[in-house]
């Protein structure tokens, strides 16, 4: 495992074919990443909060007014054609921006259909995403999926690195001892494709894009050494570079139809046909990054993004996504919609006596003025913090899950978001980052384990942190705490946690689900400045109604 | 734009291919919504279909309009031509994407990310077949008959149910877990990438065959009759699965007819009904959030109870 050397090798590949390989994700700020960026050379930067005008392009208004009709200004994506685009803090990128970029990557060109302009520009580029995400924050899945490489360079200290030479950067430690090419060229290519398909399957990688990109990387590796066809070492290296970080499960011998193969190092020739698959699989398994291993161990191999989903939208004249224009004056923060204003004024120019052909000014009246409307997203994000400990009996947990699903079903009609935190044993965990996807919510609810101690303080803290993060993104969080209020793990921390929550000013309701509510529940709710709802015998529907009423 | 991957060369994904062919044969089917995980070839199939379709009269190719995210309303419905208005003082209508898509297909990748008001507008026009523009002193109406094809990933947030119901067919696409299938997919992607022209040539015959199949089916469609017992079976199925509204039953019949036409049949049978029932009904079942059973499984169960 040498992420730094691998990253440098990936840089060379990426420079040869930026669009074909999509790009790379670089995680972990530090000297290692700086060195890799230096190796990449100068790149255009893409700000995460970029608007459509700058990203996609639009009408060149100055040129239009000067009478040079049909002028369209290309956006950043078209300008990056043939090169690389650098995105800092890519984990903050919104779904909307990520989706626009992804669709451009898919067809290799930008299609402009906005503000009176229509045009297509070639846009074949690679992305370099800098990921500084904490915890579950990640770069948008739909972009990660389209990028061949991902390296975590947080632990790379530059002193360790020998001077970079092409020979040294070639190959990973795990694949460097693989036998050279064997068989006919066509055969080798076919076997290589088969090996990549089989390894992706073994690692639980569903997308077809991954092995396709791995195959491109293998060809690129061969080209770097002036060979026409990739050899076995190329295939293994490509699999380590492209497939390892996408693994969602450990390859298990039980899933193979064939009997367990003998260790390939001792007897490499015995199983013709399977050999390459095994060798590559072994190399990739050895190259699984530590964070991927941890994710697999936690049963959450599929990296889920902080998909910001949807949420109830609120029309606003100030910010958010553009929503068209309406008649009005640009004041009080409202911005002038120039194109729409011109459109409104245009039909009347003759009547108003302007002779534009001879260079007259456009006659614009007050009634023509149009202002932009925007919408801001997701007013409400409901955060459920569910006590999944042994003291909250299984049946109660079931009702709580039911209530969450009922609220979710409404949330996705109303486009609000829901998040889910569970606490049990000795810690709390964000099972579901804010989303409006019923599919994802249902999946994480189904996996919700029960039993163990009640780390109530940890649960309250986790709810507060998530609530504050949600608020930081301009939404209004609302916390629903479902518990019997009897913390028995770190119990002395419960009251301080509740007070900290109260001080944060987050809206909340504490649903006491114990069979016989006691005064401590009410005290806890008071400390949290939350509404107190003792619901000893409530079923899913009752819980749902109570939460809705409290909210 | 890159050459499209040949439709006939798409490995597996039979239901998606069938649905797209049905929509090509009978545009009145009311649109196709494709749900699926990433990298399952949703867009590839839709774009491949565009390249394949038989031309309209006078050799004009069937329009396939890709609606980009970030498209503004004026470009979608059409608006005052601002060049001419400002340059020459003329009041002229500049047609939008809806006009371009007339007689063809309108494709929206990641439809769940499109602005709500644009999706609503699209569905209204798709249903009425006519685009009415009343803005900026313009008053224009033009024909806009197109098949809406949407794709999306349910993990990114769901489509509103009232919206979903207005799609004729809906699909769930998954990646095959069979090694040989996956190897074949990779082989074809690899071959297409290395020598796209040679690959297209290899598949030209198969493409021609598919195209002929569509053309023949289109001709056959008006002559197809649906026997009473098949009509009854369709109603029974809709009642059994609790598919709301008449729209489900109507779509089911239309899809079965198109499927029969594609198969060169002159009579619609229960076989065709069964083949299209999941795609015509799965998005119309009343949703029980506490029931984990997927819609497809519920339809399959009802099908085997009714017909086996």
mmCIF file of N, CA and C in Angstrom, chain B residues 99-215:
data_model
loop_
_atom_site.group_PDB
_atom_site.id
_atom_site.type_symbol
_atom_site.label_atom_id
_atom_site.label_comp_id
_atom_site.label_asym_id
_atom_site.label_seq_id
_atom_site.Cartn_x
_atom_site.Cartn_y
_atom_site.Cartn_z
ATOM 1 N N UNK B 99 -41.205 22.063 -28.833
ATOM 2 C CA UNK B 99 -41.471 22.059 -30.271
ATOM 3 C C UNK B 99 -40.495 21.130 -30.979
ATOM 4 N N UNK B 100 -39.243 21.152 -30.516
ATOM 5 C CA UNK B 100 -38.241 20.285 -31.136
ATOM 6 C C UNK B 100 -38.554 18.821 -30.928
ATOM 7 N N UNK B 101 -39.162 18.509 -29.787
ATOM 8 C CA UNK B 101 -39.407 17.105 -29.446
ATOM 9 C C UNK B 101 -40.668 16.562 -30.097
ATOM 10 N N UNK B 102 -41.435 17.438 -30.783
ATOM 11 C CA UNK B 102 -42.688 17.016 -31.396
ATOM 12 C C UNK B 102 -42.460 15.795 -32.296
ATOM 13 N N UNK B 103 -43.302 14.818 -32.160
ATOM 14 C CA UNK B 103 -43.230 13.562 -32.935
ATOM 15 C C UNK B 103 -42.081 12.659 -32.494
ATOM 16 N N UNK B 104 -41.412 13.032 -31.419
ATOM 17 C CA UNK B 104 -40.257 12.231 -31.025
ATOM 18 C C UNK B 104 -40.196 11.962 -29.537
ATOM 19 N N UNK B 105 -38.990 12.061 -28.991
ATOM 20 C CA UNK B 105 -38.756 11.718 -27.592
ATOM 21 C C UNK B 105 -38.140 12.891 -26.853
ATOM 22 N N UNK B 106 -38.533 13.022 -25.596
ATOM 23 C CA UNK B 106 -37.908 14.021 -24.737
ATOM 24 C C UNK B 106 -37.294 13.264 -23.575
ATOM 25 N N UNK B 107 -35.970 13.331 -23.467
ATOM 26 C CA UNK B 107 -35.284 12.543 -22.455
ATOM 27 C C UNK B 107 -34.785 13.429 -21.323
ATOM 28 N N UNK B 108 -35.092 13.034 -20.099
ATOM 29 C CA UNK B 108 -34.626 13.784 -18.936
ATOM 30 C C UNK B 108 -33.890 12.850 -17.999
ATOM 31 N N UNK B 109 -32.576 12.993 -17.959
ATOM 32 C CA UNK B 109 -31.783 12.219 -17.023
ATOM 33 C C UNK B 109 -31.923 12.884 -15.655
ATOM 34 N N UNK B 110 -31.960 12.091 -14.604
ATOM 35 C CA UNK B 110 -32.070 12.628 -13.238
ATOM 36 C C UNK B 110 -33.298 13.516 -13.111
ATOM 37 N N UNK B 111 -34.430 12.980 -13.482
ATOM 38 C CA UNK B 111 -35.642 13.800 -13.501
ATOM 39 C C UNK B 111 -36.013 14.281 -12.105
ATOM 40 N N UNK B 112 -35.603 13.534 -11.085
ATOM 41 C CA UNK B 112 -35.948 13.979 -9.727
ATOM 42 C C UNK B 112 -35.179 15.235 -9.313
ATOM 43 N N UNK B 113 -34.228 15.653 -10.135
ATOM 44 C CA UNK B 113 -33.509 16.886 -9.813
ATOM 45 C C UNK B 113 -33.988 18.071 -10.634
ATOM 46 N N UNK B 114 -34.864 17.816 -11.578
ATOM 47 C CA UNK B 114 -35.376 18.910 -12.398
ATOM 48 C C UNK B 114 -36.323 19.757 -11.549
ATOM 49 N N UNK B 115 -36.321 21.062 -11.821
ATOM 50 C CA UNK B 115 -37.206 21.933 -11.056
ATOM 51 C C UNK B 115 -38.649 21.447 -11.182
ATOM 52 N N UNK B 116 -39.353 21.476 -10.058
ATOM 53 C CA UNK B 116 -40.721 20.969 -10.036
ATOM 54 C C UNK B 116 -41.616 21.620 -11.074
ATOM 55 N N UNK B 117 -41.506 22.941 -11.208
ATOM 56 C CA UNK B 117 -42.458 23.617 -12.095
ATOM 57 C C UNK B 117 -42.221 23.204 -13.547
ATOM 58 N N UNK B 118 -40.979 22.863 -13.887
ATOM 59 C CA UNK B 118 -40.717 22.426 -15.260
ATOM 60 C C UNK B 118 -41.254 21.014 -15.490
ATOM 61 N N UNK B 119 -41.105 20.154 -14.484
ATOM 62 C CA UNK B 119 -41.641 18.797 -14.618
ATOM 63 C C UNK B 119 -43.158 18.850 -14.778
ATOM 64 N N UNK B 120 -43.817 19.663 -13.953
ATOM 65 C CA UNK B 120 -45.277 19.789 -14.042
ATOM 66 C C UNK B 120 -45.704 20.224 -15.435
ATOM 67 N N UNK B 121 -44.978 21.217 -15.906
ATOM 68 C CA UNK B 121 -45.274 21.767 -17.234
ATOM 69 C C UNK B 121 -45.116 20.696 -18.330
ATOM 70 N N UNK B 122 -44.040 19.923 -18.227
ATOM 71 C CA UNK B 122 -43.783 18.883 -19.220
ATOM 72 C C UNK B 122 -44.900 17.858 -19.237
ATOM 73 N N UNK B 123 -45.323 17.460 -18.041
ATOM 74 C CA UNK B 123 -46.355 16.431 -17.975
ATOM 75 C C UNK B 123 -47.673 16.944 -18.525
ATOM 76 N N UNK B 124 -47.973 18.214 -18.261
ATOM 77 C CA UNK B 124 -49.198 18.796 -18.798
ATOM 78 C C UNK B 124 -49.189 18.757 -20.320
ATOM 79 N N UNK B 125 -48.081 19.194 -20.881
ATOM 80 C CA UNK B 125 -47.990 19.236 -22.337
ATOM 81 C C UNK B 125 -48.003 17.819 -22.906
ATOM 82 N N UNK B 126 -47.270 16.913 -22.260
ATOM 83 C CA UNK B 126 -47.220 15.536 -22.753
ATOM 84 C C UNK B 126 -48.623 14.927 -22.779
ATOM 85 N N UNK B 127 -49.431 15.271 -21.783
ATOM 86 C CA UNK B 127 -50.777 14.703 -21.704
ATOM 87 C C UNK B 127 -51.690 15.296 -22.765
ATOM 88 N N UNK B 128 -51.579 16.618 -22.999
ATOM 89 C CA UNK B 128 -52.512 17.253 -23.936
ATOM 90 C C UNK B 128 -52.015 17.195 -25.369
ATOM 91 N N UNK B 129 -50.706 16.980 -25.556
ATOM 92 C CA UNK B 129 -50.154 16.943 -26.911
ATOM 93 C C UNK B 129 -50.066 18.303 -27.560
ATOM 94 N N UNK B 130 -50.242 19.342 -26.737
ATOM 95 C CA UNK B 130 -50.238 20.688 -27.294
ATOM 96 C C UNK B 130 -49.552 21.648 -26.338
ATOM 97 N N UNK B 131 -48.753 22.523 -26.885
ATOM 98 C CA UNK B 131 -48.066 23.505 -26.053
ATOM 99 C C UNK B 131 -48.698 24.870 -26.275
ATOM 100 N N UNK B 132 -49.185 25.459 -25.204
ATOM 101 C CA UNK B 132 -49.821 26.768 -25.311
ATOM 102 C C UNK B 132 -48.931 27.790 -24.637
ATOM 103 N N UNK B 133 -48.502 28.784 -25.399
ATOM 104 C CA UNK B 133 -47.621 29.803 -24.843
ATOM 105 C C UNK B 133 -48.359 31.129 -24.794
ATOM 106 N N UNK B 134 -48.447 31.672 -23.598
ATOM 107 C CA UNK B 134 -49.035 33.006 -23.435
ATOM 108 C C UNK B 134 -48.062 33.828 -22.615
ATOM 109 N N UNK B 135 -47.120 34.470 -23.272
ATOM 110 C CA UNK B 135 -46.194 35.296 -22.516
ATOM 111 C C UNK B 135 -45.610 36.377 -23.413
ATOM 112 N N UNK B 136 -45.179 37.437 -22.794
ATOM 113 C CA UNK B 136 -44.525 38.537 -23.497
ATOM 114 C C UNK B 136 -45.332 39.020 -24.694
ATOM 115 N N UNK B 137 -46.645 39.046 -24.527
ATOM 116 C CA UNK B 137 -47.474 39.529 -25.621
ATOM 117 C C UNK B 137 -47.609 38.551 -26.761
ATOM 118 N N UNK B 138 -47.097 37.335 -26.568
ATOM 119 C CA UNK B 138 -47.230 36.299 -27.596
ATOM 120 C C UNK B 138 -48.397 35.400 -27.242
ATOM 121 N N UNK B 139 -49.022 34.881 -28.245
ATOM 122 C CA UNK B 139 -50.049 33.880 -28.007
ATOM 123 C C UNK B 139 -49.892 32.826 -29.084
ATOM 124 N N UNK B 140 -49.286 31.724 -28.714
ATOM 125 C CA UNK B 140 -48.928 30.695 -29.683
ATOM 126 C C UNK B 140 -49.373 29.344 -29.165
ATOM 127 N N UNK B 141 -49.874 28.523 -30.045
ATOM 128 C CA UNK B 141 -50.059 27.124 -29.653
ATOM 129 C C UNK B 141 -49.556 26.238 -30.770
ATOM 130 N N UNK B 142 -48.869 25.178 -30.402
ATOM 131 C CA UNK B 142 -48.383 24.259 -31.423
ATOM 132 C C UNK B 142 -48.428 22.835 -30.904
ATOM 133 N N UNK B 143 -48.439 21.920 -31.853
ATOM 134 C CA UNK B 143 -48.502 20.515 -31.473
ATOM 135 C C UNK B 143 -47.203 20.091 -30.786
ATOM 136 N N UNK B 144 -47.316 19.328 -29.721
ATOM 137 C CA UNK B 144 -46.131 18.823 -29.021
ATOM 138 C C UNK B 144 -46.439 17.412 -28.530
ATOM 139 N N UNK B 145 -46.396 16.493 -29.469
ATOM 140 C CA UNK B 145 -46.630 15.094 -29.107
ATOM 141 C C UNK B 145 -45.289 14.412 -28.987
ATOM 142 N N UNK B 146 -44.977 14.012 -27.780
ATOM 143 C CA UNK B 146 -43.687 13.349 -27.594
ATOM 144 C C UNK B 146 -43.797 12.314 -26.486
ATOM 145 N N UNK B 147 -42.862 11.399 -26.495
ATOM 146 C CA UNK B 147 -42.780 10.418 -25.423
ATOM 147 C C UNK B 147 -41.745 10.921 -24.425
ATOM 148 N N UNK B 148 -42.182 11.038 -23.189
ATOM 149 C CA UNK B 148 -41.279 11.498 -22.155
ATOM 150 C C UNK B 148 -40.525 10.298 -21.593
ATOM 151 N N UNK B 149 -39.203 10.381 -21.590
ATOM 152 C CA UNK B 149 -38.428 9.327 -20.943
ATOM 153 C C UNK B 149 -37.652 9.955 -19.808
ATOM 154 N N UNK B 150 -37.901 9.493 -18.607
ATOM 155 C CA UNK B 150 -37.199 10.037 -17.449
ATOM 156 C C UNK B 150 -36.337 8.958 -16.831
ATOM 157 N N UNK B 151 -35.233 9.367 -16.240
ATOM 158 C CA UNK B 151 -34.486 8.370 -15.497
ATOM 159 C C UNK B 151 -34.047 8.986 -14.188
ATOM 160 N N UNK B 152 -33.828 8.151 -13.213
ATOM 161 C CA UNK B 152 -33.448 8.669 -11.905
ATOM 162 C C UNK B 152 -33.013 7.556 -10.983
ATOM 163 N N UNK B 153 -32.365 7.962 -9.912
ATOM 164 C CA UNK B 153 -31.896 7.006 -8.925
ATOM 165 C C UNK B 153 -32.715 7.208 -7.657
ATOM 166 N N UNK B 154 -33.451 6.186 -7.218
ATOM 167 C CA UNK B 154 -34.335 6.387 -6.065
ATOM 168 C C UNK B 154 -33.574 6.802 -4.806
ATOM 169 N N UNK B 155 -32.276 6.495 -4.752
ATOM 170 C CA UNK B 155 -31.499 6.887 -3.575
ATOM 171 C C UNK B 155 -31.287 8.395 -3.510
ATOM 172 N N UNK B 156 -31.542 9.071 -4.601
ATOM 173 C CA UNK B 156 -31.329 10.517 -4.635
ATOM 174 C C UNK B 156 -32.586 11.269 -4.237
ATOM 175 N N UNK B 157 -33.613 10.559 -3.866
ATOM 176 C CA UNK B 157 -34.857 11.230 -3.542
ATOM 177 C C UNK B 157 -35.904 10.804 -4.547
ATOM 178 N N UNK B 158 -37.101 10.555 -4.029
ATOM 179 C CA UNK B 158 -38.113 9.988 -4.911
ATOM 180 C C UNK B 158 -38.891 11.020 -5.708
ATOM 181 N N UNK B 159 -39.568 10.519 -6.699
ATOM 182 C CA UNK B 159 -40.433 11.370 -7.496
ATOM 183 C C UNK B 159 -41.759 11.476 -6.761
ATOM 184 N N UNK B 160 -42.377 12.620 -6.843
ATOM 185 C CA UNK B 160 -43.683 12.754 -6.208
ATOM 186 C C UNK B 160 -44.654 11.743 -6.797
ATOM 187 N N UNK B 161 -45.490 11.111 -5.951
ATOM 188 C CA UNK B 161 -46.366 10.052 -6.446
ATOM 189 C C UNK B 161 -47.343 10.537 -7.515
ATOM 190 N N UNK B 162 -47.853 11.751 -7.341
ATOM 191 C CA UNK B 162 -48.818 12.253 -8.319
ATOM 192 C C UNK B 162 -48.165 12.427 -9.690
ATOM 193 N N UNK B 163 -46.843 12.592 -9.668
ATOM 194 C CA UNK B 163 -46.100 12.760 -10.907
ATOM 195 C C UNK B 163 -45.827 11.402 -11.544
ATOM 196 N N UNK B 164 -45.436 10.497 -10.675
ATOM 197 C CA UNK B 164 -45.074 9.160 -11.118
ATOM 198 C C UNK B 164 -46.232 8.489 -11.843
ATOM 199 N N UNK B 165 -47.426 8.712 -11.315
ATOM 200 C CA UNK B 165 -48.617 8.077 -11.854
ATOM 201 C C UNK B 165 -48.859 8.479 -13.303
ATOM 202 N N UNK B 166 -48.310 9.609 -13.693
ATOM 203 C CA UNK B 166 -48.597 10.077 -15.045
ATOM 204 C C UNK B 166 -47.664 9.490 -16.088
ATOM 205 N N UNK B 167 -46.654 8.786 -15.644
ATOM 206 C CA UNK B 167 -45.845 8.028 -16.596
ATOM 207 C C UNK B 167 -46.580 6.742 -16.958
ATOM 208 N N UNK B 168 -46.517 6.377 -18.228
ATOM 209 C CA UNK B 168 -47.177 5.150 -18.637
ATOM 210 C C UNK B 168 -46.502 3.928 -18.040
ATOM 211 N N UNK B 169 -45.220 3.803 -18.295
ATOM 212 C CA UNK B 169 -44.481 2.635 -17.846
ATOM 213 C C UNK B 169 -43.398 3.043 -16.858
ATOM 214 N N UNK B 170 -43.112 2.155 -15.932
ATOM 215 C CA UNK B 170 -42.016 2.438 -15.025
ATOM 216 C C UNK B 170 -41.171 1.189 -14.828
ATOM 217 N N UNK B 171 -39.880 1.398 -14.722
ATOM 218 C CA UNK B 171 -38.953 0.262 -14.679
ATOM 219 C C UNK B 171 -38.003 0.381 -13.528
ATOM 220 N N UNK B 172 -37.521 -0.755 -13.071
ATOM 221 C CA UNK B 172 -36.448 -0.754 -12.091
ATOM 222 C C UNK B 172 -35.304 -1.540 -12.703
ATOM 223 N N UNK B 173 -34.185 -0.878 -12.888
ATOM 224 C CA UNK B 173 -33.051 -1.537 -13.534
ATOM 225 C C UNK B 173 -31.993 -1.881 -12.507
ATOM 226 N N UNK B 174 -31.471 -3.069 -12.606
ATOM 227 C CA UNK B 174 -30.377 -3.471 -11.714
ATOM 228 C C UNK B 174 -29.238 -4.022 -12.540
ATOM 229 N N UNK B 175 -28.061 -4.007 -11.933
ATOM 230 C CA UNK B 175 -26.924 -4.611 -12.615
ATOM 231 C C UNK B 175 -27.002 -6.113 -12.451
ATOM 232 N N UNK B 176 -26.670 -6.814 -13.500
ATOM 233 C CA UNK B 176 -26.670 -8.269 -13.423
ATOM 234 C C UNK B 176 -25.567 -8.731 -12.481
ATOM 235 N N UNK B 177 -25.838 -9.775 -11.718
ATOM 236 C CA UNK B 177 -24.823 -10.314 -10.822
ATOM 237 C C UNK B 177 -24.196 -11.571 -11.420
ATOM 238 N N UNK B 178 -24.458 -11.806 -12.702
ATOM 239 C CA UNK B 178 -23.933 -12.993 -13.349
ATOM 240 C C UNK B 178 -22.623 -12.645 -14.046
ATOM 241 N N UNK B 179 -21.593 -13.423 -13.757
ATOM 242 C CA UNK B 179 -20.265 -13.072 -14.253
ATOM 243 C C UNK B 179 -20.219 -13.028 -15.780
ATOM 244 N N UNK B 180 -20.774 -14.060 -16.437
ATOM 245 C CA UNK B 180 -20.678 -14.111 -17.893
ATOM 246 C C UNK B 180 -21.356 -12.902 -18.534
ATOM 247 N N UNK B 181 -22.518 -12.514 -17.982
ATOM 248 C CA UNK B 181 -23.201 -11.332 -18.497
ATOM 249 C C UNK B 181 -22.324 -10.097 -18.338
ATOM 250 N N UNK B 182 -21.726 -9.967 -17.171
ATOM 251 C CA UNK B 182 -20.911 -8.777 -16.917
ATOM 252 C C UNK B 182 -19.683 -8.773 -17.825
ATOM 253 N N UNK B 183 -19.107 -9.951 -18.046
ATOM 254 C CA UNK B 183 -17.948 -10.022 -18.942
ATOM 255 C C UNK B 183 -18.361 -9.574 -20.341
ATOM 256 N N UNK B 184 -19.539 -10.032 -20.777
ATOM 257 C CA UNK B 184 -20.012 -9.675 -22.110
ATOM 258 C C UNK B 184 -20.246 -8.158 -22.218
ATOM 259 N N UNK B 185 -20.817 -7.577 -21.177
ATOM 260 C CA UNK B 185 -21.030 -6.119 -21.175
ATOM 261 C C UNK B 185 -19.693 -5.408 -21.354
ATOM 262 N N UNK B 186 -18.711 -5.839 -20.558
ATOM 263 C CA UNK B 186 -17.390 -5.203 -20.624
ATOM 264 C C UNK B 186 -16.751 -5.377 -21.992
ATOM 265 N N UNK B 187 -16.867 -6.596 -22.545
ATOM 266 C CA UNK B 187 -16.273 -6.856 -23.860
ATOM 267 C C UNK B 187 -16.844 -5.887 -24.876
ATOM 268 N N UNK B 188 -18.161 -5.731 -24.852
ATOM 269 C CA UNK B 188 -18.794 -4.872 -25.860
ATOM 270 C C UNK B 188 -18.438 -3.411 -25.638
ATOM 271 N N UNK B 189 -18.400 -2.978 -24.365
ATOM 272 C CA UNK B 189 -17.993 -1.594 -24.095
ATOM 273 C C UNK B 189 -16.583 -1.375 -24.613
ATOM 274 N N UNK B 190 -15.713 -2.343 -24.346
ATOM 275 C CA UNK B 190 -14.319 -2.241 -24.754
ATOM 276 C C UNK B 190 -14.203 -2.164 -26.274
ATOM 277 N N UNK B 191 -14.928 -3.042 -26.955
ATOM 278 C CA UNK B 191 -14.869 -3.066 -28.418
ATOM 279 C C UNK B 191 -15.416 -1.755 -28.995
ATOM 280 N N UNK B 192 -16.506 -1.270 -28.402
ATOM 281 C CA UNK B 192 -17.130 -0.033 -28.880
ATOM 282 C C UNK B 192 -16.170 1.139 -28.698
ATOM 283 N N UNK B 193 -15.464 1.115 -27.568
ATOM 284 C CA UNK B 193 -14.575 2.220 -27.272
ATOM 285 C C UNK B 193 -13.351 2.232 -28.186
ATOM 286 N N UNK B 194 -12.818 1.042 -28.454
ATOM 287 C CA UNK B 194 -11.591 0.967 -29.243
ATOM 288 C C UNK B 194 -11.846 1.226 -30.723
ATOM 289 N N UNK B 195 -12.883 0.607 -31.245
ATOM 290 C CA UNK B 195 -13.163 0.788 -32.669
ATOM 291 C C UNK B 195 -14.660 0.993 -32.857
ATOM 292 N N UNK B 196 -15.145 2.207 -32.541
ATOM 293 C CA UNK B 196 -16.598 2.435 -32.581
ATOM 294 C C UNK B 196 -17.224 2.137 -33.950
ATOM 295 N N UNK B 197 -16.515 2.492 -35.012
ATOM 296 C CA UNK B 197 -17.104 2.294 -36.341
ATOM 297 C C UNK B 197 -17.241 0.816 -36.675
ATOM 298 N N UNK B 198 -16.178 0.062 -36.382
ATOM 299 C CA UNK B 198 -16.228 -1.368 -36.660
ATOM 300 C C UNK B 198 -17.312 -2.027 -35.813
ATOM 301 N N UNK B 199 -17.423 -1.553 -34.568
ATOM 302 C CA UNK B 199 -18.427 -2.126 -33.683
ATOM 303 C C UNK B 199 -19.829 -1.845 -34.222
ATOM 304 N N UNK B 200 -20.045 -0.593 -34.635
ATOM 305 C CA UNK B 200 -21.347 -0.220 -35.186
ATOM 306 C C UNK B 200 -21.646 -1.062 -36.432
ATOM 307 N N UNK B 201 -20.606 -1.292 -37.239
ATOM 308 C CA UNK B 201 -20.803 -2.079 -38.449
ATOM 309 C C UNK B 201 -21.206 -3.510 -38.101
ATOM 310 N N UNK B 202 -20.557 -4.053 -37.055
ATOM 311 C CA UNK B 202 -20.890 -5.416 -36.617
ATOM 312 C C UNK B 202 -22.352 -5.532 -36.214
ATOM 313 N N UNK B 203 -22.879 -4.443 -35.672
ATOM 314 C CA UNK B 203 -24.238 -4.493 -35.152
ATOM 315 C C UNK B 203 -25.264 -3.891 -36.108
ATOM 316 N N UNK B 204 -24.803 -3.436 -37.254
ATOM 317 C CA UNK B 204 -25.706 -2.755 -38.181
ATOM 318 C C UNK B 204 -26.881 -3.653 -38.561
ATOM 319 N N UNK B 205 -26.573 -4.930 -38.764
ATOM 320 C CA UNK B 205 -27.613 -5.857 -39.189
ATOM 321 C C UNK B 205 -28.679 -6.021 -38.097
ATOM 322 N N UNK B 206 -28.196 -6.214 -36.885
ATOM 323 C CA UNK B 206 -29.125 -6.373 -35.762
ATOM 324 C C UNK B 206 -29.944 -5.110 -35.562
ATOM 325 N N UNK B 207 -29.308 -3.960 -35.737
ATOM 326 C CA UNK B 207 -30.016 -2.692 -35.586
ATOM 327 C C UNK B 207 -31.108 -2.569 -36.634
ATOM 328 N N UNK B 208 -30.764 -2.943 -37.847
ATOM 329 C CA UNK B 208 -31.722 -2.889 -38.952
ATOM 330 C C UNK B 208 -32.927 -3.768 -38.631
ATOM 331 N N UNK B 209 -32.616 -4.936 -38.067
ATOM 332 C CA UNK B 209 -33.672 -5.874 -37.727
ATOM 333 C C UNK B 209 -34.611 -5.268 -36.676
ATOM 334 N N UNK B 210 -34.018 -4.662 -35.655
ATOM 335 C CA UNK B 210 -34.834 -4.037 -34.614
ATOM 336 C C UNK B 210 -35.688 -2.923 -35.206
ATOM 337 N N UNK B 211 -35.064 -2.136 -36.082
ATOM 338 C CA UNK B 211 -35.776 -1.032 -36.702
ATOM 339 C C UNK B 211 -36.973 -1.549 -37.515
ATOM 340 N N UNK B 212 -36.725 -2.616 -38.267
ATOM 341 C CA UNK B 212 -37.819 -3.205 -39.051
ATOM 342 C C UNK B 212 -38.930 -3.703 -38.150
ATOM 343 N N UNK B 213 -38.511 -4.273 -37.023
ATOM 344 C CA UNK B 213 -39.488 -4.801 -36.074
ATOM 345 C C UNK B 213 -40.392 -3.663 -35.586
ATOM 346 N N UNK B 214 -39.788 -2.521 -35.274
ATOM 347 C CA UNK B 214 -40.578 -1.380 -34.807
ATOM 348 C C UNK B 214 -41.533 -0.918 -35.920
ATOM 349 N N UNK B 215 -40.986 -0.784 -37.131
ATOM 350 C CA UNK B 215 -41.798 -0.291 -38.245
ATOM 351 C C UNK B 215 -42.983 -1.228 -38.512
#
